[in-house]
Tab-separated table of C-alpha atoms and ligand atoms in Angstrom:
chain	number	residue	atom	x	y	z
A	1	MET	CA	-4.875	30.702	-16.913
A	2	ILE	CA	-4.944	27.028	-15.998
A	3	TYR	CA	-1.610	25.503	-15.111
A	4	TYR	CA	-0.475	21.933	-15.645
A	5	PRO	CA	2.427	20.039	-14.206
A	6	GLU	CA	5.152	18.741	-16.441
A	7	TYR	CA	5.434	14.958	-16.802
A	8	LEU	CA	8.552	12.808	-17.050
A	9	GLN	CA	8.869	9.071	-17.362
A	10	PRO	CA	12.569	8.215	-17.104
A	11	LYS	CA	13.768	4.660	-17.697
A	12	THR	CA	16.862	4.750	-15.505
A	13	LEU	CA	18.058	6.669	-12.459
A	14	GLU	CA	20.745	8.266	-14.592
A	15	GLU	CA	18.117	9.543	-17.010
A	16	LEU	CA	15.968	10.731	-14.097
A	17	PHE	CA	18.621	12.962	-12.597
A	18	LYS	CA	19.701	14.184	-16.028
A	19	GLU	CA	16.168	15.365	-16.842
A	20	LEU	CA	14.955	16.435	-13.395
A	21	PRO	CA	14.086	20.150	-13.498
A	22	LYS	CA	15.911	22.087	-10.780
A	23	ASN	CA	13.404	24.884	-10.328
A	24	LYS	CA	10.133	22.932	-10.173
A	25	LYS	CA	8.342	21.174	-7.371
A	26	ILE	CA	8.912	17.447	-7.889
A	27	TYR	CA	6.164	14.891	-7.326
A	28	TYR	CA	7.415	11.357	-7.711
A	29	LEU	CA	4.662	9.050	-8.911
A	30	ALA	CA	5.023	5.486	-7.636
A	31	GLY	CA	1.773	3.499	-7.302
A	32	GLY	CA	-0.264	6.694	-7.158
A	33	THR	CA	-2.558	5.408	-4.406
A	34	ASP	CA	-1.834	8.461	-2.259
A	35	LEU	CA	-0.742	10.987	-4.874
A	36	LEU	CA	-3.894	10.647	-6.978
A	37	ASN	CA	-5.953	11.310	-3.870
A	38	TYR	CA	-3.985	14.512	-3.276
A	39	LEU	CA	-4.543	15.455	-6.900
A	40	ARG	CA	-8.281	14.941	-6.533
A	41	ASP	CA	-8.340	16.979	-3.331
A	42	GLU	CA	-6.475	19.836	-5.050
A	43	LEU	CA	-3.466	19.417	-2.768
A	44	VAL	CA	-1.025	19.170	-5.639
A	45	ASP	CA	0.702	22.287	-6.842
A	46	LYS	CA	0.020	22.390	-10.592
A	47	LYS	CA	1.989	25.506	-11.411
A	48	ASN	CA	5.703	25.053	-11.729
A	49	SER	CA	5.631	21.400	-10.794
A	50	CYS	CA	6.641	18.138	-12.391
A	51	PHE	CA	5.323	14.590	-12.055
A	52	VAL	CA	8.115	12.062	-12.313
A	53	ASP	CA	6.675	8.640	-13.050
A	54	LEU	CA	8.915	5.942	-11.549
A	55	SER	CA	7.098	2.970	-13.070
A	56	LYS	CA	9.604	2.365	-15.887
A	57	ILE	CA	12.716	2.357	-13.666
A	58	LYS	CA	13.540	-1.326	-13.256
A	59	GLU	CA	16.525	-0.570	-11.000
A	60	LEU	CA	14.085	0.331	-8.231
A	61	VAL	CA	12.317	-3.050	-8.169
A	62	PHE	CA	14.428	-5.682	-6.412
A	63	ILE	CA	14.880	-7.594	-3.169
A	64	ASN	CA	18.508	-8.674	-2.596
A	65	GLU	CA	20.540	-10.293	0.124
A	66	THR	CA	23.998	-8.942	0.954
A	67	ASN	CA	26.432	-10.060	3.631
A	68	LYS	CA	24.783	-8.164	6.452
A	69	ASN	CA	21.521	-6.854	5.048
A	70	ILE	CA	18.459	-7.395	2.966
A	71	GLU	CA	17.942	-4.550	0.515
A	72	ILE	CA	14.532	-3.679	-0.881
A	73	GLY	CA	13.997	-1.332	-3.837
A	74	SER	CA	11.589	1.533	-3.227
A	75	MET	CA	9.283	0.544	-6.095
A	76	VAL	CA	8.567	-2.903	-4.666
A	77	SER	CA	4.800	-3.224	-4.266
A	78	PHE	CA	3.138	-4.635	-1.171
A	79	ASN	CA	1.984	-7.782	-2.938
A	80	ILE	CA	5.516	-8.584	-4.153
A	81	LEU	CA	6.802	-7.931	-0.641
A	82	GLN	CA	4.183	-10.262	0.841
A	83	GLU	CA	5.198	-13.192	-1.368
A	84	ASN	CA	8.971	-12.788	-1.043
A	85	ASN	CA	10.793	-15.661	0.671
A	86	LEU	CA	13.817	-13.682	1.883
A	87	VAL	CA	11.414	-11.305	3.608
A	88	LYS	CA	9.392	-14.185	5.081
A	89	LYS	CA	12.529	-15.768	6.475
A	90	HIS	CA	14.258	-12.687	7.887
A	91	PHE	CA	11.441	-10.269	8.677
A	92	PRO	CA	8.198	-12.022	9.586
A	93	ALA	CA	6.783	-8.703	10.848
A	94	ILE	CA	6.901	-7.323	7.285
A	95	THR	CA	5.018	-10.317	5.904
A	96	SER	CA	2.476	-10.007	8.704
A	97	MET	CA	1.962	-6.324	7.857
A	98	CYS	CA	1.511	-6.998	4.120
A	99	LYS	CA	-1.309	-9.427	4.886
A	100	THR	CA	-3.399	-6.700	6.487
A	101	PHE	CA	-2.513	-4.037	3.932
A	102	SER	CA	-5.636	-2.850	2.162
A	103	THR	CA	-7.070	-5.035	-0.616
A	104	PRO	CA	-5.208	-6.985	-3.319
A	105	ILE	CA	-6.095	-4.444	-5.979
A	106	ILE	CA	-4.432	-1.644	-3.995
A	107	SER	CA	-1.437	-3.707	-2.827
A	108	ASN	CA	-0.720	-4.531	-6.456
A	109	ARG	CA	0.207	-0.922	-7.024
A	110	ALA	CA	1.019	0.629	-3.641
A	111	THR	CA	4.785	0.676	-3.052
A	112	ILE	CA	6.921	0.564	0.062
A	113	GLY	CA	8.776	3.714	-1.047
A	114	GLY	CA	5.468	5.553	-1.419
A	115	ASN	CA	4.360	4.438	2.034
A	116	ILE	CA	7.536	5.840	3.579
A	117	ALA	CA	7.643	9.083	1.582
A	118	ASN	CA	3.990	9.720	2.334
A	119	ALA	CA	5.032	9.859	6.011
A	120	SER	CA	1.594	9.279	7.456
A	121	PRO	CA	1.830	8.217	11.112
A	122	SER	CA	-0.696	5.565	10.115
A	123	GLY	CA	1.410	4.237	7.234
A	124	ASP	CA	1.439	0.524	7.979
A	125	SER	CA	4.998	-0.233	6.955
A	126	LEU	CA	6.514	2.369	9.265
A	127	PRO	CA	6.213	0.795	12.743
A	128	VAL	CA	7.446	-2.482	11.289
A	129	LEU	CA	10.467	-0.833	9.686
A	130	TYR	CA	11.203	0.937	12.999
A	131	THR	CA	11.373	-2.409	14.815
A	132	LEU	CA	13.884	-3.658	12.237
A	133	ASN	CA	16.233	-0.638	12.493
A	134	THR	CA	15.793	0.067	8.812
A	135	LYS	CA	17.992	2.503	6.940
A	136	ILE	CA	16.772	4.429	3.913
A	137	GLU	CA	18.903	5.337	0.909
A	138	ILE	CA	17.998	8.690	-0.614
A	139	LYS	CA	19.400	10.127	-3.841
A	140	ASN	CA	19.251	13.629	-5.224
A	141	PHE	CA	21.235	14.383	-8.364
A	142	SER	CA	24.773	13.188	-7.664
A	143	GLN	CA	24.297	12.950	-3.905
A	144	THR	CA	23.454	9.816	-1.985
A	145	ARG	CA	22.746	9.667	1.712
A	146	ILE	CA	21.651	6.925	4.068
A	147	GLU	CA	19.450	7.727	7.048
A	148	ASP	CA	17.894	5.823	9.915
A	149	ILE	CA	14.188	5.542	9.322
A	150	ASP	CA	13.265	7.249	12.585
A	151	LYS	CA	15.325	10.319	11.594
A	152	ILE	CA	13.470	11.184	8.403
A	153	PHE	CA	10.049	11.973	9.869
A	154	VAL	CA	9.532	15.369	11.443
A	155	GLY	CA	5.732	15.381	11.867
A	156	PRO	CA	2.526	13.951	10.445
A	157	LYS	CA	3.017	13.704	6.660
A	158	LYS	CA	6.310	15.565	7.007
A	159	THR	CA	9.771	14.303	6.164
A	160	ASN	CA	13.095	16.097	6.218
A	161	PHE	CA	13.276	15.599	2.439
A	162	LYS	CA	14.393	18.374	0.142
A	163	ASN	CA	12.776	18.899	-3.222
A	164	GLY	CA	13.825	16.069	-5.555
A	165	ASP	CA	14.919	13.648	-2.820
A	166	LEU	CA	14.219	10.140	-4.083
A	167	ILE	CA	14.036	7.037	-1.896
A	168	THR	CA	15.947	4.399	-3.805
A	169	LYS	CA	16.133	1.530	-1.358
A	170	LEU	CA	15.624	0.211	2.160
A	171	ILE	CA	18.525	-1.459	3.931
A	172	ILE	CA	17.474	-3.809	6.708
A	173	PRO	CA	20.091	-5.558	8.865
A	174	LYS	CA	19.832	-9.340	9.113
A	175	GLN	CA	19.951	-10.771	12.616
A	176	VAL	CA	22.645	-13.191	13.664
A	177	LEU	CA	20.907	-16.067	15.391
A	178	GLN	CA	22.448	-18.347	17.994
A	179	LYS	CA	21.475	-21.988	17.950
A	180	GLY	CA	17.889	-22.610	19.002
A	181	PHE	CA	16.836	-18.988	18.564
A	182	SER	CA	14.495	-17.739	15.909
A	183	ILE	CA	13.251	-14.415	14.666
A	184	ILE	CA	9.583	-13.690	15.185
A	185	GLY	CA	7.441	-10.717	14.294
A	186	ILE	CA	3.910	-9.475	14.017
A	187	PHE	CA	1.862	-6.433	12.981
A	188	LYS	CA	-1.661	-5.573	14.079
A	189	LYS	CA	-3.955	-2.624	13.525
A	190	VAL	CA	-7.474	-1.483	14.239
A	191	GLY	CA	-9.704	0.889	12.379
A	192	GLY	CA	-13.065	1.141	10.698
A	193	ARG	CA	-13.116	-1.564	8.060
A	194	LYS	CA	-10.802	-4.550	8.208
A	195	SER	CA	-7.927	-4.624	5.730
A	196	HIS	CA	-9.292	-1.627	3.900
A	197	ILE	CA	-8.481	1.047	6.358
A	198	ILE	CA	-6.114	3.725	7.315
A	199	SER	CA	-5.153	2.530	10.771
A	200	LYS	CA	-6.345	4.321	13.848
A	201	ALA	CA	-3.778	2.486	15.901
A	202	SER	CA	-1.190	-0.081	15.000
A	203	ILE	CA	1.614	-2.033	16.589
A	204	ALA	CA	4.636	-3.891	15.286
A	205	ILE	CA	6.860	-6.279	17.214
A	206	SER	CA	10.094	-7.939	16.084
A	207	ALA	CA	12.043	-10.207	18.405
A	208	ILE	CA	14.683	-12.874	18.702
A	209	SER	CA	13.534	-15.611	21.044
A	210	LYS	CA	13.761	-19.213	22.120
A	211	SER	CA	10.373	-20.395	23.360
A	212	ASP	CA	9.532	-17.878	26.142
A	213	TYR	CA	13.050	-16.471	26.498
A	214	ILE	CA	13.525	-13.112	24.787
A	215	LYS	CA	16.994	-12.217	23.614
A	216	LYS	CA	15.999	-8.961	21.982
A	217	ILE	CA	12.694	-7.273	21.276
A	218	ASN	CA	11.602	-4.077	19.536
A	219	VAL	CA	8.128	-2.590	19.747
A	220	ALA	CA	6.798	0.350	17.730
A	221	VAL	CA	3.358	1.916	17.546
A	222	GLY	CA	1.725	3.811	14.705
A	223	ALA	CA	-1.089	6.330	14.328
A	224	VAL	CA	-1.091	7.443	17.960
A	225	ALA	CA	1.432	10.280	17.813
A	226	PRO	CA	2.621	12.756	15.168
A	227	THR	CA	5.181	10.176	14.055
A	228	VAL	CA	5.626	6.477	14.666
A	229	LEU	CA	7.081	5.718	18.108
A	230	LYS	CA	9.569	3.034	18.976
A	231	ILE	CA	9.154	2.227	22.653
A	232	ASN	CA	12.691	1.573	23.827
A	233	THR	CA	11.697	1.198	27.468
A	234	ILE	CA	9.855	-2.016	26.588
A	235	SER	CA	13.054	-3.392	25.086
A	236	GLU	CA	14.817	-2.523	28.347
A	237	ILE	CA	12.171	-4.398	30.348
A	238	LEU	CA	12.041	-7.506	28.182
A	239	ASN	CA	15.502	-8.017	26.665
A	240	ASN	CA	17.319	-11.094	28.011
A	241	LYS	CA	14.327	-12.161	30.094
A	242	LYS	CA	12.026	-15.106	30.371
A	243	LEU	CA	8.626	-13.661	29.583
A	244	ASN	CA	6.036	-13.582	32.374
A	245	LYS	CA	2.791	-11.786	33.199
A	246	LYS	CA	4.447	-9.197	35.436
A	247	LEU	CA	6.877	-8.128	32.697
A	248	VAL	CA	4.056	-7.911	30.188
A	249	LYS	CA	2.064	-5.761	32.598
A	250	ASP	CA	5.045	-3.429	33.080
A	251	SER	CA	5.360	-3.153	29.311
A	252	VAL	CA	1.714	-2.133	28.982
A	253	GLU	CA	2.341	0.656	31.507
A	254	GLU	CA	5.171	1.942	29.277
A	255	ILE	CA	2.839	1.982	26.285
A	256	LYS	CA	0.314	4.075	28.195
A	257	LYS	CA	3.033	6.514	29.213
A	258	VAL	CA	4.391	7.273	25.764
A	259	ILE	CA	1.205	7.613	23.789
A	260	SER	CA	0.312	11.193	22.947
A	261	PRO	CA	-2.638	10.817	20.651
A	262	ILE	CA	-3.160	12.988	17.633
A	263	ASP	CA	-6.124	15.210	18.416
A	264	ASP	CA	-8.009	14.527	15.267
A	265	PHE	CA	-11.641	13.679	14.972
A	266	ARG	CA	-11.020	9.994	14.565
A	267	SER	CA	-10.706	8.947	18.160
A	268	THR	CA	-9.871	10.106	21.597
A	269	ALA	CA	-6.752	9.789	23.698
A	270	ASN	CA	-7.948	7.221	26.194
A	271	TYR	CA	-9.495	5.107	23.526
A	272	ARG	CA	-6.169	4.917	21.727
A	273	LYS	CA	-4.318	3.969	24.901
A	274	GLU	CA	-6.713	1.126	25.552
A	275	VAL	CA	-6.606	0.001	21.964
A	276	VAL	CA	-2.826	-0.063	21.722
A	277	SER	CA	-2.547	-1.860	25.053
A	278	SER	CA	-4.857	-4.575	23.902
A	279	LEU	CA	-3.149	-4.781	20.520
A	280	PHE	CA	0.073	-5.351	22.438
A	281	LEU	CA	-1.456	-8.075	24.615
A	282	GLU	CA	-2.985	-9.741	21.595
A	283	SER	CA	0.312	-9.635	19.688
A	284	ILE	CA	2.452	-10.908	22.562
A	285	SER	CA	-0.025	-13.696	23.268
A	286	GLU	CA	-0.011	-14.749	19.625
A	287	LEU	CA	3.776	-14.565	19.261
A	288	PHE	CA	4.524	-16.518	22.442
A	289	LYS	CA	1.471	-18.769	22.276
A	290	PHE	CA	0.276	-17.921	25.775
A	291	ASN	CA	-2.674	-15.891	27.003
A	292	PHE	CA	-1.304	-12.751	28.677
A	293	TYR	CA	-4.675	-11.034	28.937
A	294	ASP	CA	-5.632	-11.687	32.542
B	1	MET	CA	0.665	21.306	-22.320
B	2	SER	CA	-0.689	18.005	-23.637
B	3	ILE	CA	1.018	14.687	-24.040
B	4	LYS	CA	0.289	12.226	-26.808
B	5	ILE	CA	-0.403	8.722	-25.627
B	6	GLN	CA	-1.232	5.558	-27.508
B	7	PHE	CA	-2.726	2.380	-26.115
B	8	LYS	CA	-4.990	-0.503	-26.949
B	9	LEU	CA	-8.505	0.142	-25.696
B	10	ASN	CA	-10.850	-2.833	-25.950
B	11	GLY	CA	-8.735	-4.280	-28.743
B	12	GLU	CA	-8.343	-1.114	-30.819
B	13	GLU	CA	-5.244	1.091	-30.985
B	14	LYS	CA	-6.196	4.588	-29.834
B	15	ASN	CA	-4.413	7.932	-29.624
B	16	PHE	CA	-5.255	10.720	-27.241
B	17	TYR	CA	-3.791	14.035	-26.225
B	18	VAL	CA	-4.048	14.345	-22.454
B	19	LYS	CA	-3.075	16.734	-19.705
B	20	PRO	CA	-0.611	15.255	-17.185
B	21	ASN	CA	-3.081	15.516	-14.322
B	22	MET	CA	-6.001	13.808	-16.053
B	23	THR	CA	-6.939	10.466	-14.537
B	24	LEU	CA	-7.425	7.365	-16.631
B	25	LEU	CA	-11.026	7.278	-15.383
B	26	GLU	CA	-11.633	10.761	-16.784
B	27	LEU	CA	-10.057	9.776	-20.078
B	28	ILE	CA	-12.206	6.657	-20.379
B	29	ARG	CA	-15.453	8.437	-19.548
B	30	GLU	CA	-14.938	11.899	-20.989
B	31	LYS	CA	-12.590	11.430	-23.951
B	32	ALA	CA	-13.260	7.840	-25.017
B	33	HIS	CA	-16.949	8.241	-24.066
B	34	LEU	CA	-17.138	4.809	-22.491
B	35	THR	CA	-19.427	5.456	-19.564
B	36	GLY	CA	-19.813	1.887	-18.334
B	37	THR	CA	-16.840	2.480	-16.036
B	38	LYS	CA	-18.257	4.384	-13.080
B	39	HIS	CA	-16.951	7.234	-10.996
B	40	GLY	CA	-17.881	6.437	-7.400
B	41	CYS	CA	-15.601	7.640	-4.638
B	42	GLY	CA	-12.705	8.809	-6.797
B	43	ASN	CA	-10.218	7.726	-4.146
B	44	GLY	CA	-9.704	4.010	-4.570
B	45	GLU	CA	-12.180	2.753	-2.019
B	46	CYS	CA	-15.328	1.684	-3.854
B	47	GLY	CA	-14.152	-0.295	-6.894
B	48	ALA	CA	-16.724	1.166	-9.323
B	49	CYS	CA	-13.976	2.401	-11.667
B	50	THR	CA	-12.194	-0.958	-11.970
B	51	ILE	CA	-10.749	-1.766	-15.392
B	52	ILE	CA	-8.249	-4.358	-16.575
B	53	MET	CA	-4.804	-3.025	-17.483
B	54	ASN	CA	-2.299	-5.517	-18.885
B	55	GLY	CA	-4.352	-8.368	-17.405
B	56	GLU	CA	-4.596	-6.948	-13.885
B	57	PRO	CA	-7.675	-5.322	-12.388
B	58	VAL	CA	-6.816	-1.758	-11.355
B	59	ARG	CA	-8.583	1.341	-10.064
B	60	SER	CA	-8.719	3.785	-12.980
B	61	CYS	CA	-9.381	6.701	-10.588
B	62	LEU	CA	-5.911	6.156	-9.075
B	63	ILE	CA	-4.029	6.061	-12.372
B	64	LEU	CA	-3.001	8.975	-14.535
B	65	ALA	CA	-4.099	8.835	-18.150
B	66	VAL	CA	-0.466	9.279	-19.248
B	67	GLU	CA	0.392	6.033	-17.471
B	68	ALA	CA	-1.793	4.138	-19.949
B	69	ASP	CA	0.685	4.809	-22.754
B	70	GLY	CA	1.720	1.516	-24.378
B	71	LYS	CA	-0.653	-0.532	-22.252
B	72	GLU	CA	-3.561	-2.788	-23.056
B	73	ILE	CA	-6.790	-1.722	-21.427
B	74	ILE	CA	-10.151	-3.439	-21.238
B	75	THR	CA	-13.270	-1.756	-19.897
B	76	ILE	CA	-16.685	-3.270	-19.242
B	77	GLU	CA	-17.653	-2.468	-22.853
B	78	GLY	CA	-14.809	-4.625	-24.140
B	79	ILE	CA	-15.386	-7.692	-21.979
B	80	SER	CA	-17.662	-9.423	-24.428
B	81	PRO	CA	-19.219	-6.992	-26.907
B	82	GLN	CA	-21.516	-9.536	-28.603
B	83	ASN	CA	-22.863	-11.856	-25.902
B	84	LEU	CA	-23.075	-11.888	-22.172
B	85	THR	CA	-20.317	-13.753	-20.349
B	86	GLU	CA	-21.070	-16.602	-17.952
B	87	LEU	CA	-20.485	-14.230	-15.043
B	88	GLN	CA	-22.824	-11.593	-16.473
B	89	LYS	CA	-25.526	-14.249	-16.943
B	90	ALA	CA	-24.966	-15.485	-13.395
B	91	PHE	CA	-25.390	-11.914	-12.083
B	92	ILE	CA	-28.811	-11.779	-13.743
B	93	ASP	CA	-29.836	-15.252	-12.559
B	94	GLU	CA	-28.782	-14.612	-8.980
B	95	GLY	CA	-30.305	-11.138	-8.747
B	96	ALA	CA	-26.882	-9.661	-8.105
B	97	ILE	CA	-27.806	-6.336	-9.704
B	98	GLN	CA	-30.125	-3.742	-8.249
B	99	CYS	CA	-29.215	-0.177	-9.166
B	100	GLY	CA	-26.265	-1.518	-11.148
B	101	PHE	CA	-23.781	1.198	-10.278
B	102	CYS	CA	-21.271	-1.190	-8.736
B	103	THR	CA	-21.812	-3.963	-11.273
B	104	PRO	CA	-19.191	-3.071	-13.909
B	105	GLY	CA	-16.534	-3.015	-11.174
B	106	PHE	CA	-17.531	-6.420	-9.840
B	107	ILE	CA	-17.665	-7.890	-13.339
B	108	MET	CA	-14.173	-6.596	-14.160
B	109	ALA	CA	-12.781	-8.011	-10.910
B	110	GLY	CA	-14.523	-11.307	-11.662
B	111	GLU	CA	-13.372	-11.588	-15.259
B	112	ALA	CA	-9.785	-10.955	-14.134
B	113	LEU	CA	-10.173	-13.616	-11.437
B	114	PHE	CA	-11.614	-16.258	-13.778
B	115	LYS	CA	-8.892	-15.597	-16.302
B	116	LYS	CA	-6.347	-16.506	-13.629
B	117	THR	CA	-8.138	-19.467	-12.059
B	118	GLN	CA	-11.139	-21.214	-13.508
B	119	LYS	CA	-12.159	-22.718	-10.202
B	120	PRO	CA	-11.390	-20.154	-7.514
B	121	SER	CA	-11.941	-21.129	-3.885
B	122	ASP	CA	-14.457	-19.290	-1.695
B	123	ASP	CA	-11.592	-17.369	-0.151
B	124	GLU	CA	-10.198	-16.374	-3.523
B	125	ILE	CA	-13.637	-15.144	-4.538
B	126	LYS	CA	-14.020	-13.148	-1.345
B	127	GLU	CA	-10.574	-11.658	-1.795
B	128	SER	CA	-11.408	-10.481	-5.291
B	129	LEU	CA	-14.675	-8.951	-4.028
B	130	SER	CA	-12.945	-7.106	-1.209
B	131	GLY	CA	-12.639	-3.405	-1.866
B	132	HIS	CA	-15.775	-3.379	-4.021
B	133	LEU	CA	-18.691	-1.676	-2.355
B	134	CYS	CA	-22.327	-2.332	-3.128
B	135	ARG	CA	-25.042	-0.347	-1.384
B	136	CYS	CA	-27.959	-2.413	-2.643
B	137	THR	CA	-27.545	-6.166	-2.739
B	138	GLY	CA	-25.851	-7.046	0.545
B	139	TYR	CA	-23.118	-8.934	-1.399
B	140	GLU	CA	-24.643	-12.398	-0.934
B	141	PRO	CA	-26.156	-12.592	-4.456
B	142	ILE	CA	-22.888	-11.288	-5.925
B	143	PHE	CA	-20.909	-13.964	-4.130
B	144	ASN	CA	-23.430	-16.569	-5.301
B	145	ALA	CA	-23.050	-15.430	-8.907
B	146	PHE	CA	-19.271	-15.890	-8.650
B	147	LYS	CA	-19.815	-19.327	-7.056
B	148	LYS	CA	-22.111	-20.347	-9.870
B	149	VAL	CA	-19.421	-19.662	-12.467
B	150	ALA	CA	-16.729	-21.283	-10.330
B	151	LYS	CA	-18.765	-24.505	-10.236
B	152	LYS	CA	-19.074	-24.757	-14.022
C	301	FAD	C1	-8.235	2.247	-0.898
C	301	FAD	C2	-6.921	2.519	-0.217
C	301	FAD	C3	-6.527	1.737	0.858
C	301	FAD	C4	-5.309	1.979	1.514
C	301	FAD	N1	-4.961	1.163	2.564
C	301	FAD	C5	-3.786	1.381	3.208
C	301	FAD	C6	-3.387	0.539	4.289
C	301	FAD	O1	-4.072	-0.441	4.652
C	301	FAD	N2	-2.226	0.837	4.931
C	301	FAD	C7	-1.428	1.896	4.552
C	301	FAD	O2	-0.384	2.089	5.159
C	301	FAD	N3	-1.778	2.688	3.523
C	301	FAD	C8	-2.933	2.463	2.834
C	301	FAD	N4	-3.289	3.283	1.800
C	301	FAD	C9	-2.399	4.415	1.423
C	301	FAD	C10	-1.403	4.107	0.279
C	301	FAD	O3	-1.833	3.012	-0.500
C	301	FAD	C11	0.003	3.783	0.811
C	301	FAD	O4	0.499	4.860	1.564
C	301	FAD	C12	0.989	3.426	-0.313
C	301	FAD	O5	2.093	2.737	0.216
C	301	FAD	C13	1.497	4.624	-1.107
C	301	FAD	O6	2.372	4.132	-2.098
C	301	FAD	P1	2.259	4.545	-3.635
C	301	FAD	O7	3.304	3.774	-4.357
C	301	FAD	O8	0.877	4.416	-4.135
C	301	FAD	O9	2.671	6.081	-3.510
C	301	FAD	P2	2.270	7.353	-4.374
C	301	FAD	O10	0.858	7.700	-4.192
C	301	FAD	O11	2.769	7.195	-5.769
C	301	FAD	O12	3.191	8.410	-3.625
C	301	FAD	C14	2.931	8.806	-2.282
C	301	FAD	C15	3.845	9.974	-1.907
C	301	FAD	O13	5.201	9.543	-1.832
C	301	FAD	C16	6.015	10.187	-2.815
C	301	FAD	N5	6.917	9.146	-3.331
C	301	FAD	C17	6.545	7.956	-3.885
C	301	FAD	N6	7.634	7.195	-4.145
C	301	FAD	C18	8.710	7.911	-3.732
C	301	FAD	C19	10.126	7.668	-3.737
C	301	FAD	N7	10.651	6.502	-4.178
C	301	FAD	N8	10.950	8.634	-3.242
C	301	FAD	C20	10.448	9.803	-2.772
C	301	FAD	N9	9.122	10.089	-2.756
C	301	FAD	C21	8.270	9.159	-3.239
C	301	FAD	C22	5.044	10.764	-3.816
C	301	FAD	O14	5.565	11.890	-4.462
C	301	FAD	C23	3.844	11.086	-2.938
C	301	FAD	O15	4.030	12.286	-2.257
C	301	FAD	C24	-4.474	3.043	1.092
C	301	FAD	C25	-4.858	3.815	-0.012
C	301	FAD	C26	-6.059	3.561	-0.667
C	301	FAD	C27	-6.424	4.398	-1.853
C	302	FES	S1	-14.098	5.574	-8.129
C	302	FES	FE1	-12.246	4.506	-8.185
C	302	FES	S2	-12.399	3.240	-6.471
C	302	FES	FE2	-14.179	4.466	-6.276
C	303	FES	S1	-26.347	-2.784	-7.104
C	303	FES	FE1	-26.512	-0.771	-6.381
C	303	FES	S2	-24.530	-0.420	-5.563
C	303	FES	FE2	-24.467	-2.492	-6.048
């Protein structure tokens, strides 16, 4: 007996939760750039499961500004995100990340919601969203909950989601800027092939600054631990300081302390420490237009 | 359990009954018997399976057949059934084909690019080539073929 999943293509969220089977394993289908790989590798449960295609649900594709936040629908693709002016203005780290995301043909389809739900520690959007204190709205039938992004991941490719949990939107707080200050941000990664890779190590930085004075900074690293890590000790070192080489050096020491590399075949622990340290130096130098290398 | 889908394939309305887990690439090759679209990596990395769906180049190995319902799809066979296109001629002139396995993917990416901009910049050309792998030519002749069309 060969089994096949069921397939649904709802047009609204209301329709989705009306039709969603309660006793089947739910696979939401967004851009399919991860899910189809799992299907090929026989990692998808075909018996008693249901594919729910999200592509017709227009309510999930939007980028809006509210009083305090920018809200981004889960079905927004990386190329739409890259071009969006609200995002460029408020979250330069997101725009920076989109530029290195795969190739145009993949970013046309890959969605931000899929990147989060996939929960890979090398998902490029994750460290960036950590630096921006992003909250995620999740719906399941009549229930809605909002969680901090760093609370939903419990391990590599593992979220705390229950069957049927749907990411509907991201809520990212806007920063209040005093006169003369601006928001800056950057994302960098290394891996095998440029812009077509699953990162081996990545870093995201978001900060509020005025030339070399840092009001507030957040740093997060990806692909070097079972989940993305936000390095709060760096914020403690650099917040409300004029940046100098000593402080940068202290920050690098913090990076080396927190990294517990995933023991996979891709690379070794020390290599990752060196790589992330130099990604940090490169990023800080670029953001503050000063060479902090030596 | 099969699902009926209907879409325009190379200009003709077609109906198929498909299983929910069948990929669009499998449908094109095994049910529509259009074998110009190639199955390379099967995971979105090589570009050999590129087709045009509603005007956009996409990887057919990363799309379910059921998702094609209501769409307009063009494969390499439908690009220009009678004559060769300028880009296809340029590929021949520039020696951009060796084994030919990657060629349909590059042509589809190129046709989509030239539909959007008649005179793409070098960077735009390179961007549209990115994510297409060729094991034979070393890319230079392929880039030159694109350049040749962009100059016209
Ligand atoms: C060639 C190639 C290159 C890639 N390059 C990169 C890269 O540079 N950086 C990177 O980070 N990733 C990369 N990826 C991985 C992939 O493209 C991303 O993770 C992408 O964001 C996944 O989004 P999607 O919409 O395609 O998700 P899908 O494949 O549709 O879904 C992924 C998972 O999330 C679930 N899901 C999707 N949407 C939701 C939702 N709204 N709520 C709950 N669950 C949901 C699905 O059920 C599935 O388990 C690449 C993939 C390929 C094939
Ligand atoms: S077969 Fe689809 S990208 Fe390689
Ligand atoms: S010509 Fe052989 S792979 Fe490109």
